[in-house]
mmCIF file of C-alpha atoms in Angstrom:
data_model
loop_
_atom_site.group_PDB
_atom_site.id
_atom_site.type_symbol
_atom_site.label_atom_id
_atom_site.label_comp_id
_atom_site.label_asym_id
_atom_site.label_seq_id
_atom_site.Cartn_x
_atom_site.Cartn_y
_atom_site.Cartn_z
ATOM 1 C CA UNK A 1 0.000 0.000 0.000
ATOM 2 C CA UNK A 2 2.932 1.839 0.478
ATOM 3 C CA UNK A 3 4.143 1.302 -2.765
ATOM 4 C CA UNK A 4 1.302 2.801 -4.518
ATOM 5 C CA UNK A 5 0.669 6.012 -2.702
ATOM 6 C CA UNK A 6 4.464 6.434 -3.637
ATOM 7 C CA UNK A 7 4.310 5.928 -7.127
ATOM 8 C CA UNK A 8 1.775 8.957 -8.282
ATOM 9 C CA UNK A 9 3.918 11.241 -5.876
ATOM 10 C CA UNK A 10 7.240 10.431 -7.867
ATOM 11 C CA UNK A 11 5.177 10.567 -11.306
ATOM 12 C CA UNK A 12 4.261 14.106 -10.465
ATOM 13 C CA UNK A 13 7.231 15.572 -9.220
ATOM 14 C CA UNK A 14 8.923 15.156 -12.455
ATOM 15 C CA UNK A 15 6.007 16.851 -14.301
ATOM 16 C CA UNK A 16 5.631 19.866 -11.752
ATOM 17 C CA UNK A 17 9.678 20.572 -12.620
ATOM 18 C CA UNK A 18 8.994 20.682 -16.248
ATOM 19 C CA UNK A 19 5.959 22.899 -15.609
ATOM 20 C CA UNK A 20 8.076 25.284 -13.836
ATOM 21 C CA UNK A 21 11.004 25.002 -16.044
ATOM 22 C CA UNK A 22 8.219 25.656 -19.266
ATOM 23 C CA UNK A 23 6.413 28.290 -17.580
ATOM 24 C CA UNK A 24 6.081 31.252 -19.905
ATOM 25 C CA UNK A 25 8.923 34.393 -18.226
ATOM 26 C CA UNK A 26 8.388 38.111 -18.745
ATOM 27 C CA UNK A 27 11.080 40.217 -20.020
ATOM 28 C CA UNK A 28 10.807 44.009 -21.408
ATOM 29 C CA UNK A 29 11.825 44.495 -24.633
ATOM 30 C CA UNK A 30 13.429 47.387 -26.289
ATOM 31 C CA UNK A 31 14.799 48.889 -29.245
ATOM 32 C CA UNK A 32 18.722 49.617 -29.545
ATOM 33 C CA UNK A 33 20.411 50.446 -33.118
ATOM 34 C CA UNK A 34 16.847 49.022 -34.590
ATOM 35 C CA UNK A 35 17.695 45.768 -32.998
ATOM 36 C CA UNK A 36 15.101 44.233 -30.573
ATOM 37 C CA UNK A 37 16.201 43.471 -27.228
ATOM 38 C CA UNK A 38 14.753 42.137 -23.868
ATOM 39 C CA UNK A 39 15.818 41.850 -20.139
ATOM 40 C CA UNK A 40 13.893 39.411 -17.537
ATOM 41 C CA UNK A 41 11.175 41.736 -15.984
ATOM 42 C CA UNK A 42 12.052 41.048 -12.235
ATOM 43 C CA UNK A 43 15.505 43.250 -12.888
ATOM 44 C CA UNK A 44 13.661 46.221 -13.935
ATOM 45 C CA UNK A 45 12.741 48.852 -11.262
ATOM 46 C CA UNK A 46 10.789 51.459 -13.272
ATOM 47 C CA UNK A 47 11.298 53.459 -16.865
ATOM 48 C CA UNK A 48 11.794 57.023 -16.684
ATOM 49 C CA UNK A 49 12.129 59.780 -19.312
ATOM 50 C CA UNK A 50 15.931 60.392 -20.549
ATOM 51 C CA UNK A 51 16.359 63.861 -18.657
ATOM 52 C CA UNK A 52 19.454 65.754 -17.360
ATOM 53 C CA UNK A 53 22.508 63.230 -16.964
ATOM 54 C CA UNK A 54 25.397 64.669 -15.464
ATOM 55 C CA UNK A 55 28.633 63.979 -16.638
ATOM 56 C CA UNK A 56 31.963 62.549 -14.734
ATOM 57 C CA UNK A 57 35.059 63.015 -16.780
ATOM 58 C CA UNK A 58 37.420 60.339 -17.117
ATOM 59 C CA UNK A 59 34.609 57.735 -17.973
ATOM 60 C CA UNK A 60 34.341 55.000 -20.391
ATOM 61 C CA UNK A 61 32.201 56.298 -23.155
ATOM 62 C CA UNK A 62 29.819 53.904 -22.340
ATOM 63 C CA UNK A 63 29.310 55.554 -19.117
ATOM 64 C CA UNK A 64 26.788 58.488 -19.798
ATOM 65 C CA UNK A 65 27.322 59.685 -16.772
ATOM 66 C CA UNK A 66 24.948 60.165 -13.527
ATOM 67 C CA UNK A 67 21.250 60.793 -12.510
ATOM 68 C CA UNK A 68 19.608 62.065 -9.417
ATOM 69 C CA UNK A 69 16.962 59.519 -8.437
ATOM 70 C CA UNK A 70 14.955 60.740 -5.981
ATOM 71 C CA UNK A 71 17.780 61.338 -4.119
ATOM 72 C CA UNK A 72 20.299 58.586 -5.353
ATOM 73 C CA UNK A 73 23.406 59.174 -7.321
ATOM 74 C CA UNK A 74 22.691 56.520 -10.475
ATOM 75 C CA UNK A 75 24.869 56.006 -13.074
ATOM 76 C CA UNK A 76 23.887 55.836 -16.908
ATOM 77 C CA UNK A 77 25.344 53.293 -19.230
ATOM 78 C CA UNK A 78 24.749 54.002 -22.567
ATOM 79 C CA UNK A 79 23.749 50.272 -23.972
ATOM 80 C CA UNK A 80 24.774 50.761 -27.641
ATOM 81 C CA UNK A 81 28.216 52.006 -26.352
ATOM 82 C CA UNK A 82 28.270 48.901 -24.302
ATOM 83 C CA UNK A 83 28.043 46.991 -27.427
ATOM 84 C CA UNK A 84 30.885 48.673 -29.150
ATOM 85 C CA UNK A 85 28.703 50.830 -31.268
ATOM 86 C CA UNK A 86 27.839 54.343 -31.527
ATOM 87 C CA UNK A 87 26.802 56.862 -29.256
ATOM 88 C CA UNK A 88 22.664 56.842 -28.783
ATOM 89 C CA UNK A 89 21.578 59.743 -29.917
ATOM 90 C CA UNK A 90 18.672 61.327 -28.029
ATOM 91 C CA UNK A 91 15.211 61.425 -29.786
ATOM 92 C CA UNK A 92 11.865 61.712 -28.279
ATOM 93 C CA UNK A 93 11.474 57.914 -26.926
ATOM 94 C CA UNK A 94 15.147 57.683 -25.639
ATOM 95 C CA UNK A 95 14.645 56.603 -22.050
ATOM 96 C CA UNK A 96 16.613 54.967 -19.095
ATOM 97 C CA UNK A 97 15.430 51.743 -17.604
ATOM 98 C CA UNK A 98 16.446 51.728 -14.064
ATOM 99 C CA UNK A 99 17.307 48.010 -13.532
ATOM 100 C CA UNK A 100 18.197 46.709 -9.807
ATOM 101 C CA UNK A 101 21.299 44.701 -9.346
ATOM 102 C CA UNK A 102 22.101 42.641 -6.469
ATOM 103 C CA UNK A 103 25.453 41.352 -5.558
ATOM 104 C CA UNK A 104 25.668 39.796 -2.241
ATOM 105 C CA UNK A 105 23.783 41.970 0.497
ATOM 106 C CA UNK A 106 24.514 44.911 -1.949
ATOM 107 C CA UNK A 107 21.575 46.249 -4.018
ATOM 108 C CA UNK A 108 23.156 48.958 -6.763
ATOM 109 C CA UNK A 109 20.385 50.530 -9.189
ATOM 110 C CA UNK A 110 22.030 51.259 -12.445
ATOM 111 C CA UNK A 111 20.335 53.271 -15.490
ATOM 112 C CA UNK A 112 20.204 51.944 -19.091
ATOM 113 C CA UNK A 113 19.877 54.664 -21.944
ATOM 114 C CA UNK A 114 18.006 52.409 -25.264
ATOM 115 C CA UNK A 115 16.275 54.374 -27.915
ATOM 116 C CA UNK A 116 12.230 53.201 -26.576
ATOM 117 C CA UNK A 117 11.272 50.495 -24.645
ATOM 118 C CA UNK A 118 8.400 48.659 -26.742
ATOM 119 C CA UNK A 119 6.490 45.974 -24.302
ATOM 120 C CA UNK A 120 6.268 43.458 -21.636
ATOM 121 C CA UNK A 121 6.266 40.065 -23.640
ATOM 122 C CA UNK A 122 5.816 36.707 -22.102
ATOM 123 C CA UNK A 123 8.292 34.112 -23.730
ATOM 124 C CA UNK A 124 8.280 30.326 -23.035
ATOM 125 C CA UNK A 125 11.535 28.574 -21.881
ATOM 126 C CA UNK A 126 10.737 26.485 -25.166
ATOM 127 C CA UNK A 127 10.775 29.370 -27.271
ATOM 128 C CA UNK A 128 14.233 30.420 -25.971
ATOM 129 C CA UNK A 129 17.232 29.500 -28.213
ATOM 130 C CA UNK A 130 20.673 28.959 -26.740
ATOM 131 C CA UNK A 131 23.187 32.129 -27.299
ATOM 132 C CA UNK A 132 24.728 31.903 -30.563
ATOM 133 C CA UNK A 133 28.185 31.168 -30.941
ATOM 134 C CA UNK A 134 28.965 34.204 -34.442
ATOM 135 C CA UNK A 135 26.757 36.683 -35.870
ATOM 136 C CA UNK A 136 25.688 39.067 -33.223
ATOM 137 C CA UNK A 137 26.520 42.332 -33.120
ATOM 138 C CA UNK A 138 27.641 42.225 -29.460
ATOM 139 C CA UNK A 139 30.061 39.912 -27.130
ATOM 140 C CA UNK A 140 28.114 36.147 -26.613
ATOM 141 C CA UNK A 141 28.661 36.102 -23.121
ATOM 142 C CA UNK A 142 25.860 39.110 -22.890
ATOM 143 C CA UNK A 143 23.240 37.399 -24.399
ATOM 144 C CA UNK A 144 20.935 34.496 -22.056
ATOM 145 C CA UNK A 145 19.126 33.418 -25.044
ATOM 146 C CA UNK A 146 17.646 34.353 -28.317
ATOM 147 C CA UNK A 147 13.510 34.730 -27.972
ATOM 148 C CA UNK A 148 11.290 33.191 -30.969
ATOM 149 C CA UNK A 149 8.224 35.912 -30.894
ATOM 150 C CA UNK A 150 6.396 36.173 -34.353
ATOM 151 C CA UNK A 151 8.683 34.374 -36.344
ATOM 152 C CA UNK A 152 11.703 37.550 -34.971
ATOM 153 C CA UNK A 153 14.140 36.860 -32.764
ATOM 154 C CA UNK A 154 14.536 39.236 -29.319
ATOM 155 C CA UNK A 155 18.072 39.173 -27.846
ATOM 156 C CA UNK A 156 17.514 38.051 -24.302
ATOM 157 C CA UNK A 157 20.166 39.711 -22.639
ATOM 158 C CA UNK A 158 22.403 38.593 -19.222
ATOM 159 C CA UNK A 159 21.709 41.526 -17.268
ATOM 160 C CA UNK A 160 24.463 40.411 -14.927
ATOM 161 C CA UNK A 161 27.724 40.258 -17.638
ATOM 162 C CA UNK A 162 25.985 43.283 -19.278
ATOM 163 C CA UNK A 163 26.385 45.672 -16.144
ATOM 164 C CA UNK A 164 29.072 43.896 -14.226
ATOM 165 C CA UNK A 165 28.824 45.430 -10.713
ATOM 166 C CA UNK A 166 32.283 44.858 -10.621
ATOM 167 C CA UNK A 167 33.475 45.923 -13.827
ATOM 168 C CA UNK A 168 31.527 48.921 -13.039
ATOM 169 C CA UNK A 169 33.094 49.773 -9.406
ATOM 170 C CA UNK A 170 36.390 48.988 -11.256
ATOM 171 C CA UNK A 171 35.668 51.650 -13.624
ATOM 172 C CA UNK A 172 34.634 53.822 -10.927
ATOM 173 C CA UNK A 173 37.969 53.497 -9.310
ATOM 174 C CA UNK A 174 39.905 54.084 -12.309
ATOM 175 C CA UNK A 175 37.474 57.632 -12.359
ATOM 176 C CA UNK A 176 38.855 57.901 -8.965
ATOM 177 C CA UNK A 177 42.360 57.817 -9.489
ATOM 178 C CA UNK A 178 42.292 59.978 -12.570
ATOM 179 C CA UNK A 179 40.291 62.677 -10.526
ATOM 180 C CA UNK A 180 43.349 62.093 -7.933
ATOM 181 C CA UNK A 181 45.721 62.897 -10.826
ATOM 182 C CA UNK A 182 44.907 66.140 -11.277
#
């Protein structure tokens, strides 16, 4: 008797995995270079409009510079930099996605400039292609997946490589010690 109420509880643990695993995720997509993008929902604190960025000298040109977030000092990367392209220009739906990274006990908000943020889309883990290996525009290790959505591909990217809390603070310091300079 054992034996049986057993077996249906190990049939269904299996299936309740793969339901998880399946389960559609949201990610926010936007538009950089006329490329679509997307980043996993849960890392995105709010959108705002691209306003008055201050800049620090001695920055990485990806490194817009800094906003005043209700208080908070939060720095602007510009994405497209990032990527080794050109400097976004600013048009009328640039914007900064404030997205929330955590690093240990440390929570660091950091602003993305794209050229307009386009929707919330829900993508199944089965509609989610591996990284590919050639081809994209930017380094591999940046991109979590490639998302099927209408027969177009979304670059899923990995929020963590993209704005390295480290590499950033790294950057920061080498700010620092060019400030000390001079």
């Amino acid at each position: 008797m054992g034996q049986a109420v057993q077996s249906p509880g190990k049939s269904r643990a299996p299936t309740a995995v793969a339901a998880v695993d399946n389960a559609p995720q949201q990610y926010l997509t936007f538009t950089l270079g006329g490329e679509m993008f997307a980043v996993a929902i849960l890392n995105v604190k709010e959108i705002i409009e691209y306003g008055t960025v201050t800049e620090i000298p001695m920055m990485p040109g990806f490194i817009r510079g800094v906003i005043n977030l209700r208080g908070a000092v939060v720095p602007v990367i510009d994405l497209s930099c990032r990527f080794g392209g050109k400097a976004t220009e600013v048009a009328r739906r640039t914007c900064i996605i404030i997205i929330e990274m955590t690093e240990g006990d440390v929570k660091q908000d950091i602003g993305v400039m794209v050229d307009a943020v386009s929707e919330v889309l829900e993508i199944a883990a089965s509609e989610i292609e591996p990284a590919p290996t050639f081809g994209a525009k930017i380094r591999t290790d940046f991109i979590s997946g490639m998302g099927k959505v209408n027969g177009k591909f979304v670059i899923i990217l990995e929020v963590d490589r993209v704005l390295s809390a480290e590499e950033i603070a790294m950057l920061t310091q080498v700010g620092d010690n060019g400030s000390e300079a001079s």
